[in-house]
Short mmCIF file of N, CA, C and O in Angstrom, two decimals:
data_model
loop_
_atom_site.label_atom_id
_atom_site.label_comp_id
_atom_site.label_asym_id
_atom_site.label_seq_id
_atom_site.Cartn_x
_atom_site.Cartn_y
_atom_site.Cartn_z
N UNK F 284 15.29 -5.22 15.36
CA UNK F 284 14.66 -4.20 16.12
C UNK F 284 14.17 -3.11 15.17
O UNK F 284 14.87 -2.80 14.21
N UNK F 285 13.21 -2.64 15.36
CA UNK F 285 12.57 -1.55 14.24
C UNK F 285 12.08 -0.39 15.31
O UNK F 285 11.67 -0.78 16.41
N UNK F 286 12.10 0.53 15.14
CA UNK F 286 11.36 1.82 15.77
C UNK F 286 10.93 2.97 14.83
O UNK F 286 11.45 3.59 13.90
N UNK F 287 9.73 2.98 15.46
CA UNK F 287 8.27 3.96 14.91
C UNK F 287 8.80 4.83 15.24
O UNK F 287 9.61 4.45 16.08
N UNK F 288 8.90 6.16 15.05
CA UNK F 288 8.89 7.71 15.29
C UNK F 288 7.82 8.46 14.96
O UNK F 288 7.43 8.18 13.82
N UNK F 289 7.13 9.37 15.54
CA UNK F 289 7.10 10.53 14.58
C UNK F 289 7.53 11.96 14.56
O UNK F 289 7.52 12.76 15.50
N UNK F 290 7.82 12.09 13.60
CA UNK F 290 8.75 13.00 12.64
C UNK F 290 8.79 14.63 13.44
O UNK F 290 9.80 15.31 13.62
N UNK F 291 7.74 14.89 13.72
CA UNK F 291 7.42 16.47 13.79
C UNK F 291 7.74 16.31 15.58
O UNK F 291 8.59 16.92 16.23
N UNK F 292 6.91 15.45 16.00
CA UNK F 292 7.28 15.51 17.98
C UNK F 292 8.28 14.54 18.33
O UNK F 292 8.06 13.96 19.39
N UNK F 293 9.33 14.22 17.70
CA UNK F 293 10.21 13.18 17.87
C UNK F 293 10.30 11.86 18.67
O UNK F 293 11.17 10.99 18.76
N UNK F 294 9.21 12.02 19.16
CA UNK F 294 8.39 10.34 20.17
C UNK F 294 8.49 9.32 19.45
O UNK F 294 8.18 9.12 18.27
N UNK F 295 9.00 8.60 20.35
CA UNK F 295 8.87 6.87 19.91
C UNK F 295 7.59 6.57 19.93
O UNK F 295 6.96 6.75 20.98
N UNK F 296 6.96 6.06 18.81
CA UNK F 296 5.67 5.10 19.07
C UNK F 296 5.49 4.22 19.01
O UNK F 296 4.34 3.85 19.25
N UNK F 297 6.58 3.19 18.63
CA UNK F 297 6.18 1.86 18.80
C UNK F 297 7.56 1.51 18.50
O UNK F 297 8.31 2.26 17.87
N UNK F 298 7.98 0.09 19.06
CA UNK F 298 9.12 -0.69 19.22
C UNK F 298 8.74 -1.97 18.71
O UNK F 298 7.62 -2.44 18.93
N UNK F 299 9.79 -2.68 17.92
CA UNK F 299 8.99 -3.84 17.69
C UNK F 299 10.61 -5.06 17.64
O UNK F 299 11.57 -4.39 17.26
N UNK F 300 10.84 -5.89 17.80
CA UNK F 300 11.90 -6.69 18.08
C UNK F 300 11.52 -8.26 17.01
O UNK F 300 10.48 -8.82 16.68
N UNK F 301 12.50 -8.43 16.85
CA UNK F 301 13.15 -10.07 16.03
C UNK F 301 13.62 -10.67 16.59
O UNK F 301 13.84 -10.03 17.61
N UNK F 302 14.00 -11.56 16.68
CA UNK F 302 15.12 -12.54 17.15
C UNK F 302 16.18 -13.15 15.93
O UNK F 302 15.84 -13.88 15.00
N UNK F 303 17.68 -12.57 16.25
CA UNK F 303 18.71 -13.02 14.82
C UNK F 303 18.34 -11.83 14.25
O UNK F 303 17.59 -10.95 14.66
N UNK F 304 19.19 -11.97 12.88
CA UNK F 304 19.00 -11.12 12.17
C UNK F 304 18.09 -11.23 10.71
O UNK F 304 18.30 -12.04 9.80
N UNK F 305 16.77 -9.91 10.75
CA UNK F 305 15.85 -10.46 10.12
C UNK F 305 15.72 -8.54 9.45
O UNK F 305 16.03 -7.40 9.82
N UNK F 306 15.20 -9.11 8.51
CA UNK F 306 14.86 -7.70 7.19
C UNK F 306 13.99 -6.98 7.80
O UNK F 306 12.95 -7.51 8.18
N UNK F 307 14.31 -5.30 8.06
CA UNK F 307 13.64 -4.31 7.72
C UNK F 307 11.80 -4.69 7.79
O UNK F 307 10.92 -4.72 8.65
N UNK F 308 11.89 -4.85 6.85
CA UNK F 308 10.33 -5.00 6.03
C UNK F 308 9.71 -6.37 6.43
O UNK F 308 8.53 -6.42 6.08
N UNK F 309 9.98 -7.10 6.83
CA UNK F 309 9.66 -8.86 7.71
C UNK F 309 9.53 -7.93 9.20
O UNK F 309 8.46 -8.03 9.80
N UNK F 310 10.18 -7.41 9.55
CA UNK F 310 9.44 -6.76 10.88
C UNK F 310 8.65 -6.33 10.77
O UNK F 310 7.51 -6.64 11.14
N UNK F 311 9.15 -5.23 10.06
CA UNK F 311 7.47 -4.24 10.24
C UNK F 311 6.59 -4.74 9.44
O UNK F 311 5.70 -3.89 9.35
N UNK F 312 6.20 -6.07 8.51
CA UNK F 312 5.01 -6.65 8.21
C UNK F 312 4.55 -7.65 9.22
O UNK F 312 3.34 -7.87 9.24
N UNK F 313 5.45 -8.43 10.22
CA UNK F 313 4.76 -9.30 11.36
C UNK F 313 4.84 -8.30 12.15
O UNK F 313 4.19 -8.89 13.01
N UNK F 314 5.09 -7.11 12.73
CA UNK F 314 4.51 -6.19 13.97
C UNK F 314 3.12 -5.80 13.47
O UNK F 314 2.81 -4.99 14.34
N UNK F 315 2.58 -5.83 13.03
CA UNK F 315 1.00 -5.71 12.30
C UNK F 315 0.88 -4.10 12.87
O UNK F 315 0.18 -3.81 13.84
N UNK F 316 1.39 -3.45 12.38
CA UNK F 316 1.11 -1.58 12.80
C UNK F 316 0.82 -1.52 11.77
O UNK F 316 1.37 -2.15 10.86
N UNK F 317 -0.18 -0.69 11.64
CA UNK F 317 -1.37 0.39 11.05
C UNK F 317 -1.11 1.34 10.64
O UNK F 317 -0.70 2.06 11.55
N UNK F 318 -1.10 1.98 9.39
CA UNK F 318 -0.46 3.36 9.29
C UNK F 318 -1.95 3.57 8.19
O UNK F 318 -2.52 2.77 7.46
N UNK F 319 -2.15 4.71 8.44
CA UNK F 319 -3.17 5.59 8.61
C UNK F 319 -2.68 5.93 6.49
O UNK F 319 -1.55 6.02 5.99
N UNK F 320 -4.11 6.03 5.76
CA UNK F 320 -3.65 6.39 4.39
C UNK F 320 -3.14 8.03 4.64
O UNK F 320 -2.15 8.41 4.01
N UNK F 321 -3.50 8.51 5.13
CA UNK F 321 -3.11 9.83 5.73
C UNK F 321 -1.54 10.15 5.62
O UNK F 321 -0.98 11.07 5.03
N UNK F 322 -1.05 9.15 6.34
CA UNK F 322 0.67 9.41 7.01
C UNK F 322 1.64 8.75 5.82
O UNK F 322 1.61 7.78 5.07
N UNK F 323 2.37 9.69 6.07
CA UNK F 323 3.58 9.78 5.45
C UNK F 323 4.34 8.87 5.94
O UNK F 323 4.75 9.22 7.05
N UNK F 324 4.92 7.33 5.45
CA UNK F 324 6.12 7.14 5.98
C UNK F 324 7.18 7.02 5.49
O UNK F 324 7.38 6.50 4.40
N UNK F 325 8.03 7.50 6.24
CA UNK F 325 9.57 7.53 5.68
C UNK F 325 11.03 6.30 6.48
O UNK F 325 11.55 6.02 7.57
N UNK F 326 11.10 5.98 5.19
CA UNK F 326 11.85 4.76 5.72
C UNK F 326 13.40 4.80 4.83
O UNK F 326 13.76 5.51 3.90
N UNK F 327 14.12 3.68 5.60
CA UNK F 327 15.40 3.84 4.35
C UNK F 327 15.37 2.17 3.50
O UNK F 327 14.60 1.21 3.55
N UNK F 328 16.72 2.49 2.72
CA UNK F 328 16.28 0.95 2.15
C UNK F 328 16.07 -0.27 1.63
O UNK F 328 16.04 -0.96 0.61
N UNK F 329 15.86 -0.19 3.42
CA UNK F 329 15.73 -1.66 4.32
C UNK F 329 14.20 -1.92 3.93
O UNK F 329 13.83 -3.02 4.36
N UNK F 330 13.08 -1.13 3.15
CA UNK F 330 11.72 -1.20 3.23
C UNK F 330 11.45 -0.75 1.67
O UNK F 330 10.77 0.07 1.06
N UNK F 331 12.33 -1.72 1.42
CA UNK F 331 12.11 -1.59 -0.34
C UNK F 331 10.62 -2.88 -0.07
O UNK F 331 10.34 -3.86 0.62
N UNK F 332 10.10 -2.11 -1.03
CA UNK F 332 8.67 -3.21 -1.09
C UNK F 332 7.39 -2.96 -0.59
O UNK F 332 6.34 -3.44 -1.00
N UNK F 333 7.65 -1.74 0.79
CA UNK F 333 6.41 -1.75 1.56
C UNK F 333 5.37 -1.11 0.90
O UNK F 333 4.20 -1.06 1.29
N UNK F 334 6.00 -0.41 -0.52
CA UNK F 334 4.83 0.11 -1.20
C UNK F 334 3.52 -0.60 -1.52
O UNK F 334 2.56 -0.12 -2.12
N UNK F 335 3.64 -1.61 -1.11
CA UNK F 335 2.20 -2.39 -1.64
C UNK F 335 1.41 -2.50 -0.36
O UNK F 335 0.29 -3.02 -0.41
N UNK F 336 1.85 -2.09 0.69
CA UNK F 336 1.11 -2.18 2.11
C UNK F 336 0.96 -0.74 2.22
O UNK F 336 -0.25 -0.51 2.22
N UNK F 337 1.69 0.40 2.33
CA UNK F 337 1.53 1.48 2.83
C UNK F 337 1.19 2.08 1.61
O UNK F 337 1.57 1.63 0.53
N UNK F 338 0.22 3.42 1.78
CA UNK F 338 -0.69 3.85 0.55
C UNK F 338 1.31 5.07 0.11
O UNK F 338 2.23 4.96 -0.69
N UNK F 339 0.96 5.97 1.16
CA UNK F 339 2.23 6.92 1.04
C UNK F 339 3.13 6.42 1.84
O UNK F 339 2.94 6.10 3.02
N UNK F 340 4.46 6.32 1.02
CA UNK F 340 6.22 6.41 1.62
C UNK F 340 7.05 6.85 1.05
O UNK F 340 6.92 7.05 -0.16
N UNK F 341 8.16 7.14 1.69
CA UNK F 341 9.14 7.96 0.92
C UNK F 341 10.19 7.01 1.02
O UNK F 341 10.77 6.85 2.10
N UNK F 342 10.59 6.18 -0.24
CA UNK F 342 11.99 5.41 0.78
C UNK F 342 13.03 5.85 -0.82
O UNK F 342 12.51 5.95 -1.94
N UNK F 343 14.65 6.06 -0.51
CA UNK F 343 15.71 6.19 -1.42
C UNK F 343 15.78 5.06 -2.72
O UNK F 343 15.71 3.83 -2.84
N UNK F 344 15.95 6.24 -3.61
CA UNK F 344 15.79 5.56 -4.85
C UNK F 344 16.99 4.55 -5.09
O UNK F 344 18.03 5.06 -5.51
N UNK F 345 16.97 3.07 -4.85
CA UNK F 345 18.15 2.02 -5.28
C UNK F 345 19.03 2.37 -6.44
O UNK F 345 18.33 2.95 -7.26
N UNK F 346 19.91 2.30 -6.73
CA UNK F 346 20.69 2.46 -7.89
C UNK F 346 20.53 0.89 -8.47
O UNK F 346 20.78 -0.10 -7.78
N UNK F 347 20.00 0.84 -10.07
CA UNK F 347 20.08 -0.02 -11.14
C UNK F 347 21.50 -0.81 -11.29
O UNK F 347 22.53 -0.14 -11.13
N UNK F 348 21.56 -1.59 -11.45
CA UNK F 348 22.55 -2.36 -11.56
C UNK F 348 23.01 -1.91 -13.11
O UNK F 348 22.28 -1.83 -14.10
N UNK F 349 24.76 -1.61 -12.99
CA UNK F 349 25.20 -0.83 -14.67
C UNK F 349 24.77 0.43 -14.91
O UNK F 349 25.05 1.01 -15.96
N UNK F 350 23.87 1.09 -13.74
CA UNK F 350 23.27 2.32 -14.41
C UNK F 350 23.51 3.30 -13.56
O UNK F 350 23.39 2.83 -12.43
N UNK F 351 23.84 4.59 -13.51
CA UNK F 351 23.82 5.30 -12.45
C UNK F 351 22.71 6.11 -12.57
O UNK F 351 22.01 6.34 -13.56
N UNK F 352 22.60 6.66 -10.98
CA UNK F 352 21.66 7.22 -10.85
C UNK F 352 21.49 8.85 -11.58
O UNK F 352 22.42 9.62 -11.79
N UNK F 353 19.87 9.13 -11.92
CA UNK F 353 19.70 10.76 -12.33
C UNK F 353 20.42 11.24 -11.27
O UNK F 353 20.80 10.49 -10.37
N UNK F 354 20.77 13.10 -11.29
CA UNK F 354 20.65 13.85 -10.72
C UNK F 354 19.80 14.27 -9.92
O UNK F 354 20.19 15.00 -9.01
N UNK F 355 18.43 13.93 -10.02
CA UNK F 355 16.97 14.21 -9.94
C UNK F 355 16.86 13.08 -8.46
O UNK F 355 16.66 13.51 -7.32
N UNK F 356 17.02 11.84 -8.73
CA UNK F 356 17.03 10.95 -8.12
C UNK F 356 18.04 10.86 -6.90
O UNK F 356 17.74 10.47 -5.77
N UNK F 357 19.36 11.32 -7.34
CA UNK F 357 20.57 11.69 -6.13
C UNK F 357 19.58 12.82 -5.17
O UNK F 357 19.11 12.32 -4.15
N UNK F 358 19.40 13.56 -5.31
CA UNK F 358 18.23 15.24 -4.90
C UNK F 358 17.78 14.39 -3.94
O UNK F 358 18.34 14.29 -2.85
N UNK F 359 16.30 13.46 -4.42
CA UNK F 359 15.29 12.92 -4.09
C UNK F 359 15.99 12.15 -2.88
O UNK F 359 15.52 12.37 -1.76
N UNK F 360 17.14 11.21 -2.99
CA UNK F 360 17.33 10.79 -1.63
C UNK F 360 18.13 11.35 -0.99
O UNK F 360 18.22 10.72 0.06
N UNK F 361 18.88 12.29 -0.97
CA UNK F 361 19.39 13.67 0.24
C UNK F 361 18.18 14.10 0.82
O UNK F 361 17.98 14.07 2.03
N UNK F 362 17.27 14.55 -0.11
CA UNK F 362 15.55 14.71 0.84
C UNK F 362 15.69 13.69 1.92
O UNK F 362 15.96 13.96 3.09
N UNK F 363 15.52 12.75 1.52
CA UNK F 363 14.44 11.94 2.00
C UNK F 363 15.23 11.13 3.19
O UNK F 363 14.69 10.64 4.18
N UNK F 364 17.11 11.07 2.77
CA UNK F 364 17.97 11.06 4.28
C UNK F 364 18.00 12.46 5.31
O UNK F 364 18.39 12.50 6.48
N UNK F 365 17.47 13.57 4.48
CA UNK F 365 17.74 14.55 5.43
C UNK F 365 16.19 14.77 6.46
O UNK F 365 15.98 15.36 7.52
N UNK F 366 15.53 14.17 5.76
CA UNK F 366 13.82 14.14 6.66
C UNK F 366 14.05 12.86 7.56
O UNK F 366 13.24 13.16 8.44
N UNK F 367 14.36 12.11 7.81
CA UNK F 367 14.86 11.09 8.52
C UNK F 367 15.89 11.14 9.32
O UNK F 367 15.73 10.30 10.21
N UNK F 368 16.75 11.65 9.43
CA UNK F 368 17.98 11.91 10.44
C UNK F 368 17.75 11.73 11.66
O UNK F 368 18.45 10.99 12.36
N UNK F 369 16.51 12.52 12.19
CA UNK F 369 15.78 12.28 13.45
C UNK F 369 15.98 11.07 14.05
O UNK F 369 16.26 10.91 15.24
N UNK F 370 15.82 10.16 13.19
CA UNK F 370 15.51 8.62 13.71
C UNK F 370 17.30 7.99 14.09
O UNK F 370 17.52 7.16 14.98
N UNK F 371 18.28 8.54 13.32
CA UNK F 371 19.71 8.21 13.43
C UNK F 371 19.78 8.90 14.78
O UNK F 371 20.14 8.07 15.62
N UNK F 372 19.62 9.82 15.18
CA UNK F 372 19.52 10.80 16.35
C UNK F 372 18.87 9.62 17.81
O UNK F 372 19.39 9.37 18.90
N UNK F 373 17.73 9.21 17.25
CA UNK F 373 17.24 8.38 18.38
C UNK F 373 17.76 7.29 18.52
O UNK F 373 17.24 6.65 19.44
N UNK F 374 19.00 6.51 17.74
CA UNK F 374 19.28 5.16 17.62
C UNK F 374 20.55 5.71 18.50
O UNK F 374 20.98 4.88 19.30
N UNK F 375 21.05 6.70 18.49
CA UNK F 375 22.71 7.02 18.91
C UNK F 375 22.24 7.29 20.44
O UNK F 375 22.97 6.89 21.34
N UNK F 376 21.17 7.90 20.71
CA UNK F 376 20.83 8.02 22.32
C UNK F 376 20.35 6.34 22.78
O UNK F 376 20.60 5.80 23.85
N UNK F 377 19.75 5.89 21.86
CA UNK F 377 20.15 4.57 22.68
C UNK F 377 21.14 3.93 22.85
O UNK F 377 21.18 3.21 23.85
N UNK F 378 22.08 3.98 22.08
CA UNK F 378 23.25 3.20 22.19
C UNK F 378 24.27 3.70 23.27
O UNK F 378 25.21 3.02 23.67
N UNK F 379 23.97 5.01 23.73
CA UNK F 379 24.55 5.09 24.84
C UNK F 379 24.28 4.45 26.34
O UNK F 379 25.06 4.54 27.29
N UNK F 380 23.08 3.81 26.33
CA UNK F 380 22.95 3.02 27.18
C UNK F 380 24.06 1.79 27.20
O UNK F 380 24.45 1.29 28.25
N UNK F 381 24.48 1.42 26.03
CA UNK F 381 25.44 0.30 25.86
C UNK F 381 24.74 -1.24 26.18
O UNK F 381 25.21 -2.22 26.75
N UNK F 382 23.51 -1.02 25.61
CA UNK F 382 22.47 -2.45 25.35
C UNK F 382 23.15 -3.07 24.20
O UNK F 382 23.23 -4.29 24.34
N UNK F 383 23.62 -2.65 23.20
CA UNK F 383 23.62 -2.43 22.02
C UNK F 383 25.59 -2.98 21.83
O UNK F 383 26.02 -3.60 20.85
N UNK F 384 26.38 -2.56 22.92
CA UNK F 384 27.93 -2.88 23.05
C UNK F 384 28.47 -4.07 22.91
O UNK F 384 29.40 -4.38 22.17
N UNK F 385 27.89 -4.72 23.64
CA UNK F 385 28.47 -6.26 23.63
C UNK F 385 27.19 -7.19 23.42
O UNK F 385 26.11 -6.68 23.11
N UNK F 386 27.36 -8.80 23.63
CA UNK F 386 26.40 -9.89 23.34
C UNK F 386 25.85 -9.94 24.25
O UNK F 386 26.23 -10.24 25.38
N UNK F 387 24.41 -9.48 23.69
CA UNK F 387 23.56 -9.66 25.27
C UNK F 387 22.83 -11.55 25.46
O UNK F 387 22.20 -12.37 24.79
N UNK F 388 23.31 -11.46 26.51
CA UNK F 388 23.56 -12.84 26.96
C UNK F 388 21.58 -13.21 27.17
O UNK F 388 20.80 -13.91 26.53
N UNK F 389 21.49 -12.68 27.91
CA UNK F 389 19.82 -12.86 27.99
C UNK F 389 18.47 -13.19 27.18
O UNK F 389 18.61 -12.68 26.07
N UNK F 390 17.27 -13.81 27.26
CA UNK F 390 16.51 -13.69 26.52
C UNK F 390 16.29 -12.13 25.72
O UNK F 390 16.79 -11.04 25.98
N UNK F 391 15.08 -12.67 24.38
CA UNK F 391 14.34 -11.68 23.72
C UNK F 391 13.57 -10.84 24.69
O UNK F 391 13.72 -9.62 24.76
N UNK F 392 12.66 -11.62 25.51
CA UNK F 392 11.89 -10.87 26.81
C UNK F 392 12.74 -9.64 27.25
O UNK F 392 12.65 -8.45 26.92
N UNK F 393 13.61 -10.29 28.08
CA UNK F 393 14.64 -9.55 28.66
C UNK F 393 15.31 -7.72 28.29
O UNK F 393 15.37 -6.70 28.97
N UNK F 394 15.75 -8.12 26.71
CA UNK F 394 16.32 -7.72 25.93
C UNK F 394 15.02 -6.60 25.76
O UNK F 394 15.10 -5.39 26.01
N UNK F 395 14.23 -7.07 25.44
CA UNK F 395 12.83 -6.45 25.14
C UNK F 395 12.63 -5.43 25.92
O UNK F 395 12.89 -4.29 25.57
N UNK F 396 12.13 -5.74 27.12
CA UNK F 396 12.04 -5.11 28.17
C UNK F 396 12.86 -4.14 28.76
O UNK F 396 12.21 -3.11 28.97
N UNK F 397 13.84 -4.08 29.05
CA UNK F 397 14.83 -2.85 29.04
C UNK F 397 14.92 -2.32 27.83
O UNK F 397 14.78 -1.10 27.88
N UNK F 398 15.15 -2.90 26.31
CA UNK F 398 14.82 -1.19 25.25
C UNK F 398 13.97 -1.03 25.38
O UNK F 398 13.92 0.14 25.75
N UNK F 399 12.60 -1.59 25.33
CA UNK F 399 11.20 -0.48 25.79
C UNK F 399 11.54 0.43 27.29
O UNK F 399 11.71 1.60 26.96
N UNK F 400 11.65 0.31 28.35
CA UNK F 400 12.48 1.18 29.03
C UNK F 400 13.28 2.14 28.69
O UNK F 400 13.00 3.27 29.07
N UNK F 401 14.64 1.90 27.76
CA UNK F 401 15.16 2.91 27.72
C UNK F 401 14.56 4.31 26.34
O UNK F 401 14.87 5.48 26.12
N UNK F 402 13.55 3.29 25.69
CA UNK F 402 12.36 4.25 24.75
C UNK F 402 11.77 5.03 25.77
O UNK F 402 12.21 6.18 25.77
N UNK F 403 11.24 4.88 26.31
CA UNK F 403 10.23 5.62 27.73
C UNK F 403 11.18 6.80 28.42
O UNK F 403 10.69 7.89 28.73
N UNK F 404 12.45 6.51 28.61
CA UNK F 404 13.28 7.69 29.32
C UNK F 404 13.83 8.24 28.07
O UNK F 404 14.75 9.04 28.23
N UNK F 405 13.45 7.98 26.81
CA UNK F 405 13.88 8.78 25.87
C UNK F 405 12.66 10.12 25.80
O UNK F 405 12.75 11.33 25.98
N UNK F 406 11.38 9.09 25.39
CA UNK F 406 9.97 10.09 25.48
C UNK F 406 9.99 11.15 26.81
O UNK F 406 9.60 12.31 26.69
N UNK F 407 10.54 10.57 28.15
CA UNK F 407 10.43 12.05 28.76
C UNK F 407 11.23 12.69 28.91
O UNK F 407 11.28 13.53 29.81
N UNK F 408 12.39 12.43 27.78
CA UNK F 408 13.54 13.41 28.26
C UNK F 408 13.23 14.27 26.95
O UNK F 408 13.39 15.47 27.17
N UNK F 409 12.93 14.03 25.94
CA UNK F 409 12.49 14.86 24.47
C UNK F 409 11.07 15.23 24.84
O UNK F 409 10.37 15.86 24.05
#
């Protein structure tokens, strides 16, 4: 499951779903969304790579294997988790629905269809 935000009006803009468990960045390259050279996106990272699709992103600097990270670089991803939080914020109001609690027995459709629902009573309650 992947979800679009944006940042400044906290709206969901787009939802996009997998079936099993599938990478970050394999979603959001088969959901075919568009991001504008304009926009900023900020991701965590699960979207190591998308730099070659998206012109601007901000995603946390990996730590080198044997190497630790700069100071500079620790900085850079407290930024860049603290500009993102928003989105942890929107994952915890869904989970209070309790879609998310146990094995949902049902199709992808299914499954689909009620979190786009409970996205929609998120947008008019924010």
């Amino acid at each position: 499951m992947q979800i679009v935000a944006h940042a400044q009006s906290k709206d969901i803009l787009s939802v996009d779903f997998a079936k099993g468990s599938v990478h970050d960045k394999k979603i959001f390259d088969e959901s075919g969304i568009k991001i504008d050279d304009e926009t900023l996106l900020k991701g965590d990272s699960g979207y190591q790579g998308i730099q070659k699709r998206v012109q601007r992103c901000d995603l946390p600097i990996k730590k080198v294997k044997g190497k630790e990270r700069s100071q500079d670089e620790k900085e850079f991803n407290k930024e860049v988790a603290k500009e993102r939080v928003f989105i942890e914020h929107i994952n915890r109001y869904i989970k209070r629905f309790r879609i998310f609690s146990t094995h949902y027995r049902n199709g992808l459709e299914g499954f689909s269809c009620k979190f786009t629902l409970i996205c929609g009573i998120y947008n008019l309650q924010h």
